[in-house]
Amino acid sequence: MGYTDSTRWTNDESFLYKGGTVCDDYFDTIAANASCRNMGRSGAVQWNSHQRFGVAVQQNYDINLDNVQCSSAEWESCGYSEVHNCGHYEDVYLSCTALAEAGE
């Protein structure tokens, strides 16, 4: 299952999946690139976690994605869970490149 139209990141780079945050368990640079590419971007610029904007903002969201592991920069290579064992201090913040050009 790929991302839906509700998968995005906010202006503050909070990475949202189906209107909720993404947990950093197993998340790495490969998962960041696959996530950005699946959203029509060329890849990830950077990612991090650990309460960048504080729990007060993050607690407005459910945690909707966990255990994202990818073997390549293509979303089809990724496994994940929509059930989590995380706290908001593990939320992923993701910054992607500009929209990919046709053919990338």
CSV table of N, CA and C in Angstrom, one decimal:
chain,number,residue,atom,x,y,z
A,1,MET,N,0.8,-1.2,0.0
A,1,MET,CA,0.0,0.0,0.0
A,1,MET,C,0.9,1.2,0.0
A,2,GLY,N,0.6,2.2,-0.9
A,2,GLY,CA,1.4,3.4,-1.0
A,2,GLY,C,0.8,4.5,-0.2
A,3,TYR,N,1.4,5.6,-0.3
A,3,TYR,CA,0.8,6.8,0.4
A,3,TYR,C,-0.5,7.2,-0.2
A,4,THR,N,-1.3,7.9,0.5
A,4,THR,CA,-2.5,8.5,0.0
A,4,THR,C,-2.3,10.0,-0.2
A,5,ASP,N,-3.3,10.7,-0.7
A,5,ASP,CA,-3.2,12.1,-0.9
A,5,ASP,C,-3.0,12.8,0.4
A,6,SER,N,-3.3,12.2,1.5
A,6,SER,CA,-3.2,12.8,2.8
A,6,SER,C,-1.7,12.7,3.4
A,7,THR,N,-0.9,12.0,2.6
A,7,THR,CA,0.5,11.9,3.1
A,7,THR,C,1.3,13.1,2.6
A,8,ARG,N,1.9,13.8,3.5
A,8,ARG,CA,2.6,15.0,3.2
A,8,ARG,C,3.5,15.4,4.3
A,9,TRP,N,4.1,16.5,4.2
A,9,TRP,CA,4.8,17.1,5.3
A,9,TRP,C,4.3,18.5,5.5
A,10,THR,N,4.3,19.1,6.7
A,10,THR,CA,3.8,20.4,6.9
A,10,THR,C,4.9,21.4,6.7
A,11,ASN,N,4.6,22.7,6.7
A,11,ASN,CA,5.7,23.7,6.5
A,11,ASN,C,6.8,23.6,7.5
A,12,ASP,N,6.5,23.1,8.7
A,12,ASP,CA,7.6,22.9,9.7
A,12,ASP,C,8.3,21.6,9.5
A,13,GLU,N,8.1,20.9,8.4
A,13,GLU,CA,8.7,19.6,8.1
A,13,GLU,C,8.2,18.4,8.9
A,14,SER,N,7.1,18.6,9.6
A,14,SER,CA,6.5,17.4,10.3
A,14,SER,C,6.0,16.5,9.2
A,15,PHE,N,6.5,15.3,9.2
A,15,PHE,CA,6.1,14.3,8.2
A,15,PHE,C,4.8,13.6,8.6
A,16,LEU,N,3.7,13.7,7.8
A,16,LEU,CA,2.4,13.2,8.2
A,16,LEU,C,2.0,12.1,7.2
A,17,TYR,N,1.4,11.0,7.8
A,17,TYR,CA,0.9,9.9,7.0
A,17,TYR,C,-0.5,9.7,7.5
A,18,LYS,N,-1.5,9.9,6.5
A,18,LYS,CA,-2.9,9.8,6.8
A,18,LYS,C,-3.3,10.7,8.0
A,19,GLY,N,-2.7,11.9,8.0
A,19,GLY,CA,-3.1,12.9,9.0
A,19,GLY,C,-2.4,12.7,10.4
A,20,GLY,N,-1.5,11.8,10.5
A,20,GLY,CA,-0.8,11.5,11.7
A,20,GLY,C,0.7,11.5,11.5
A,21,THR,N,1.5,11.4,12.6
A,21,THR,CA,2.9,11.5,12.5
A,21,THR,C,3.5,10.1,12.2
A,22,VAL,N,4.8,10.1,11.9
A,22,VAL,CA,5.5,8.9,11.5
A,22,VAL,C,6.6,8.7,12.6
A,23,CYS,N,6.6,7.5,13.1
A,23,CYS,CA,7.6,7.1,14.2
A,23,CYS,C,9.0,6.8,13.5
A,24,ASP,N,10.0,7.1,14.2
A,24,ASP,CA,11.4,6.9,13.7
A,24,ASP,C,11.9,5.5,13.9
A,25,ASP,N,11.2,4.5,14.4
A,25,ASP,CA,11.7,3.2,14.6
A,25,ASP,C,12.0,2.6,13.2
A,26,TYR,N,13.3,2.2,13.0
A,26,TYR,CA,13.9,1.6,11.8
A,26,TYR,C,14.0,2.7,10.7
A,27,PHE,N,13.4,3.9,10.8
A,27,PHE,CA,13.5,4.9,9.7
A,27,PHE,C,15.0,5.3,9.5
A,28,ASP,N,15.4,5.4,8.3
A,28,ASP,CA,16.7,5.7,8.0
A,28,ASP,C,16.8,6.6,6.7
A,29,THR,N,18.0,6.8,6.2
A,29,THR,CA,18.1,7.6,4.9
A,29,THR,C,17.4,7.0,3.7
A,30,ILE,N,17.5,5.7,3.7
A,30,ILE,CA,16.8,4.9,2.6
A,30,ILE,C,15.3,5.1,2.6
A,31,ALA,N,14.8,5.0,3.8
A,31,ALA,CA,13.3,5.2,4.0
A,31,ALA,C,12.9,6.7,3.7
A,32,ALA,N,13.8,7.6,4.1
A,32,ALA,CA,13.5,9.0,3.8
A,32,ALA,C,13.5,9.3,2.3
A,33,ASN,N,14.4,8.7,1.6
A,33,ASN,CA,14.4,8.9,0.1
A,33,ASN,C,13.2,8.2,-0.5
A,34,ALA,N,12.9,7.0,-0.1
A,34,ALA,CA,11.7,6.3,-0.6
A,34,ALA,C,10.4,7.1,-0.3
A,35,SER,N,10.3,7.7,0.9
A,35,SER,CA,9.1,8.5,1.2
A,35,SER,C,9.0,9.7,0.4
A,36,CYS,N,10.1,10.4,0.2
A,36,CYS,CA,10.1,11.6,-0.6
A,36,CYS,C,9.8,11.3,-2.1
A,37,ARG,N,10.4,10.3,-2.6
A,37,ARG,CA,10.2,9.9,-4.0
A,37,ARG,C,8.7,9.5,-4.2
A,38,ASN,N,8.1,8.9,-3.2
A,38,ASN,CA,6.7,8.4,-3.3
A,38,ASN,C,5.8,9.6,-3.3
A,39,MET,N,6.2,10.8,-2.8
A,39,MET,CA,5.4,12.0,-2.8
A,39,MET,C,5.8,12.9,-4.0
A,40,GLY,N,6.5,12.3,-5.0
A,40,GLY,CA,6.8,13.1,-6.2
A,40,GLY,C,8.0,13.9,-6.1
A,41,ARG,N,8.8,13.7,-5.1
A,41,ARG,CA,10.1,14.5,-5.0
A,41,ARG,C,11.2,13.6,-5.5
A,42,SER,N,12.4,14.2,-5.7
A,42,SER,CA,13.5,13.5,-6.2
A,42,SER,C,14.2,12.7,-5.1
A,43,GLY,N,14.1,13.1,-3.8
A,43,GLY,CA,14.7,12.5,-2.7
A,43,GLY,C,14.6,13.3,-1.5
A,44,ALA,N,15.3,12.8,-0.4
A,44,ALA,CA,15.3,13.5,0.8
A,44,ALA,C,16.5,14.5,0.9
A,45,VAL,N,16.3,15.6,1.5
A,45,VAL,CA,17.4,16.5,1.8
A,45,VAL,C,18.0,16.2,3.2
A,46,GLN,N,17.1,16.0,4.1
A,46,GLN,CA,17.5,15.5,5.5
A,46,GLN,C,16.3,15.0,6.2
A,47,TRP,N,16.5,14.3,7.3
A,47,TRP,CA,15.5,13.9,8.2
A,47,TRP,C,16.1,13.9,9.6
A,48,ASN,N,15.2,14.0,10.6
A,48,ASN,CA,15.6,13.9,12.0
A,48,ASN,C,14.3,13.6,12.8
A,49,SER,N,14.5,13.4,14.1
A,49,SER,CA,13.4,13.1,15.0
A,49,SER,C,13.7,13.7,16.4
A,50,HIS,N,12.9,13.4,17.3
A,50,HIS,CA,13.1,13.8,18.7
A,50,HIS,C,12.6,15.2,19.1
A,51,GLN,N,11.3,15.4,19.0
A,51,GLN,CA,10.6,16.6,19.6
A,51,GLN,C,11.1,17.9,19.1
A,52,ARG,N,11.3,18.0,17.8
A,52,ARG,CA,11.9,19.3,17.3
A,52,ARG,C,11.0,20.5,17.6
A,53,PHE,N,9.7,20.3,17.6
A,53,PHE,CA,8.8,21.4,17.9
A,53,PHE,C,8.0,21.2,19.2
A,54,GLY,N,8.3,20.2,19.9
A,54,GLY,CA,7.7,20.0,21.2
A,54,GLY,C,6.4,19.2,21.2
A,55,VAL,N,6.2,18.5,22.2
A,55,VAL,CA,5.1,17.6,22.4
A,55,VAL,C,3.7,18.3,22.3
A,56,ALA,N,3.6,19.6,22.7
A,56,ALA,CA,2.4,20.3,22.7
A,56,ALA,C,1.8,20.3,21.3
A,57,VAL,N,2.5,20.5,20.3
A,57,VAL,CA,2.0,20.5,18.9
A,57,VAL,C,1.8,19.1,18.4
A,58,GLN,N,2.8,18.3,18.7
A,58,GLN,CA,2.7,16.9,18.2
A,58,GLN,C,1.5,16.1,18.7
A,59,GLN,N,1.1,16.4,20.0
A,59,GLN,CA,0.0,15.6,20.6
A,59,GLN,C,-1.3,15.9,19.9
A,60,ASN,N,-1.3,16.9,19.0
A,60,ASN,CA,-2.5,17.1,18.2
A,60,ASN,C,-2.8,16.1,17.1
A,61,TYR,N,-1.8,15.2,16.9
A,61,TYR,CA,-1.8,14.2,15.9
A,61,TYR,C,-1.7,12.8,16.5
A,62,ASP,N,-2.3,11.8,15.9
A,62,ASP,CA,-2.1,10.4,16.2
A,62,ASP,C,-0.8,10.0,15.6
A,63,ILE,N,-0.2,8.9,16.0
A,63,ILE,CA,1.0,8.3,15.3
A,63,ILE,C,0.4,7.2,14.4
A,64,ASN,N,0.6,7.4,13.1
A,64,ASN,CA,-0.1,6.5,12.2
A,64,ASN,C,0.8,5.6,11.4
A,65,LEU,N,2.1,5.7,11.5
A,65,LEU,CA,3.1,4.9,10.8
A,65,LEU,C,4.3,4.6,11.6
A,66,ASP,N,4.7,3.3,11.6
A,66,ASP,CA,5.9,2.9,12.4
A,66,ASP,C,6.6,1.8,11.7
A,67,ASN,N,7.8,1.6,12.1
A,67,ASN,CA,8.7,0.5,11.6
A,67,ASN,C,8.9,0.5,10.1
A,68,VAL,N,9.1,1.7,9.6
A,68,VAL,CA,9.4,1.9,8.1
A,68,VAL,C,10.8,1.4,7.8
A,69,GLN,N,10.9,0.3,7.0
A,69,GLN,CA,12.1,-0.2,6.6
A,69,GLN,C,12.1,-0.4,5.0
A,70,CYS,N,13.1,0.1,4.3
A,70,CYS,CA,13.1,0.1,2.9
A,70,CYS,C,14.5,-0.5,2.4
A,71,SER,N,14.4,-1.3,1.4
A,71,SER,CA,15.7,-1.8,0.8
A,71,SER,C,16.2,-1.0,-0.3
A,72,SER,N,15.4,-0.1,-0.8
A,72,SER,CA,15.8,0.8,-1.9
A,72,SER,C,15.1,2.1,-1.8
A,73,ALA,N,15.3,3.1,-2.7
A,73,ALA,CA,14.7,4.4,-2.6
A,73,ALA,C,13.3,4.3,-3.3
A,74,GLU,N,12.8,3.2,-3.5
A,74,GLU,CA,11.4,3.0,-4.1
A,74,GLU,C,10.5,2.6,-3.0
A,75,TRP,N,9.3,3.2,-2.8
A,75,TRP,CA,8.3,2.9,-1.8
A,75,TRP,C,7.9,1.4,-1.8
A,76,GLU,N,7.9,0.8,-3.0
A,76,GLU,CA,7.5,-0.6,-3.1
A,76,GLU,C,8.4,-1.5,-2.4
A,77,SER,N,9.6,-1.1,-2.1
A,77,SER,CA,10.6,-1.9,-1.4
A,77,SER,C,10.4,-1.8,0.2
A,78,CYS,N,9.5,-1.0,0.6
A,78,CYS,CA,9.4,-0.7,2.0
A,78,CYS,C,8.3,-1.6,2.7
A,79,GLY,N,8.6,-1.9,4.0
A,79,GLY,CA,7.7,-2.5,4.9
A,79,GLY,C,7.4,-1.6,6.0
A,80,TYR,N,6.2,-1.7,6.6
A,80,TYR,CA,5.9,-0.7,7.7
A,80,TYR,C,4.7,-1.3,8.4
A,81,SER,N,4.4,-0.6,9.5
A,81,SER,CA,3.2,-1.0,10.3
A,81,SER,C,2.4,0.3,10.6
A,82,GLU,N,1.1,0.1,10.5
A,82,GLU,CA,0.2,1.2,10.9
A,82,GLU,C,-0.3,1.1,12.4
A,83,VAL,N,0.3,0.2,13.1
A,83,VAL,CA,0.2,0.1,14.5
A,83,VAL,C,1.6,0.5,15.1
A,84,HIS,N,1.6,1.3,16.2
A,84,HIS,CA,2.8,1.8,16.7
A,84,HIS,C,3.0,1.4,18.2
A,85,ASN,N,4.3,1.6,18.6
A,85,ASN,CA,4.7,1.4,20.0
A,85,ASN,C,5.6,2.6,20.3
A,86,CYS,N,5.2,3.8,19.9
A,86,CYS,CA,6.0,5.0,19.9
A,86,CYS,C,5.4,6.1,20.8
A,87,GLY,N,6.3,7.0,21.1
A,87,GLY,CA,5.9,8.3,21.7
A,87,GLY,C,6.2,9.4,20.7
A,88,HIS,N,5.6,10.6,20.9
A,88,HIS,CA,5.8,11.7,20.0
A,88,HIS,C,7.3,12.1,20.0
A,89,TYR,N,8.1,11.8,21.0
A,89,TYR,CA,9.5,12.2,21.0
A,89,TYR,C,10.2,11.4,19.9
A,90,GLU,N,9.5,10.4,19.2
A,90,GLU,CA,10.1,9.7,18.1
A,90,GLU,C,9.6,10.1,16.7
A,91,ASP,N,8.8,11.2,16.7
A,91,ASP,CA,8.3,11.6,15.4
A,91,ASP,C,9.4,12.0,14.4
A,92,VAL,N,9.1,11.7,13.1
A,92,VAL,CA,10.1,12.0,12.0
A,92,VAL,C,9.8,13.4,11.5
A,93,TYR,N,10.8,14.1,11.2
A,93,TYR,CA,10.8,15.4,10.5
A,93,TYR,C,11.6,15.2,9.2
A,94,LEU,N,10.9,15.5,8.1
A,94,LEU,CA,11.5,15.1,6.8
A,94,LEU,C,11.5,16.4,5.9
A,95,SER,N,12.6,16.6,5.3
A,95,SER,CA,12.7,17.7,4.3
A,95,SER,C,13.1,17.0,2.9
A,96,CYS,N,12.3,17.3,1.9
A,96,CYS,CA,12.5,16.7,0.6
A,96,CYS,C,13.0,17.7,-0.4
A,97,THR,N,13.5,17.2,-1.5
A,97,THR,CA,13.9,18.1,-2.6
A,97,THR,C,12.6,18.7,-3.3
A,98,ALA,N,12.8,19.6,-4.2
A,98,ALA,CA,11.7,20.1,-5.0
A,98,ALA,C,11.1,19.0,-5.8
A,99,LEU,N,9.9,19.3,-6.3
A,99,LEU,CA,9.2,18.3,-7.1
A,99,LEU,C,10.1,17.8,-8.2
A,100,ALA,N,10.0,16.5,-8.4
A,100,ALA,CA,10.8,15.8,-9.5
A,100,ALA,C,10.4,16.3,-10.8
A,101,GLU,N,11.4,16.4,-11.7
A,101,GLU,CA,11.1,16.7,-13.1
A,101,GLU,C,10.6,15.4,-13.8
A,102,ALA,N,9.8,15.6,-14.9
A,102,ALA,CA,9.4,14.4,-15.6
A,102,ALA,C,10.6,13.6,-16.1
A,103,GLY,N,10.5,12.3,-15.9
A,103,GLY,CA,11.5,11.3,-16.3
A,103,GLY,C,12.5,11.0,-15.2
A,104,GLU,N,12.4,11.7,-14.0
A,104,GLU,CA,13.3,11.4,-12.9
A,104,GLU,C,12.8,10.2,-12.1
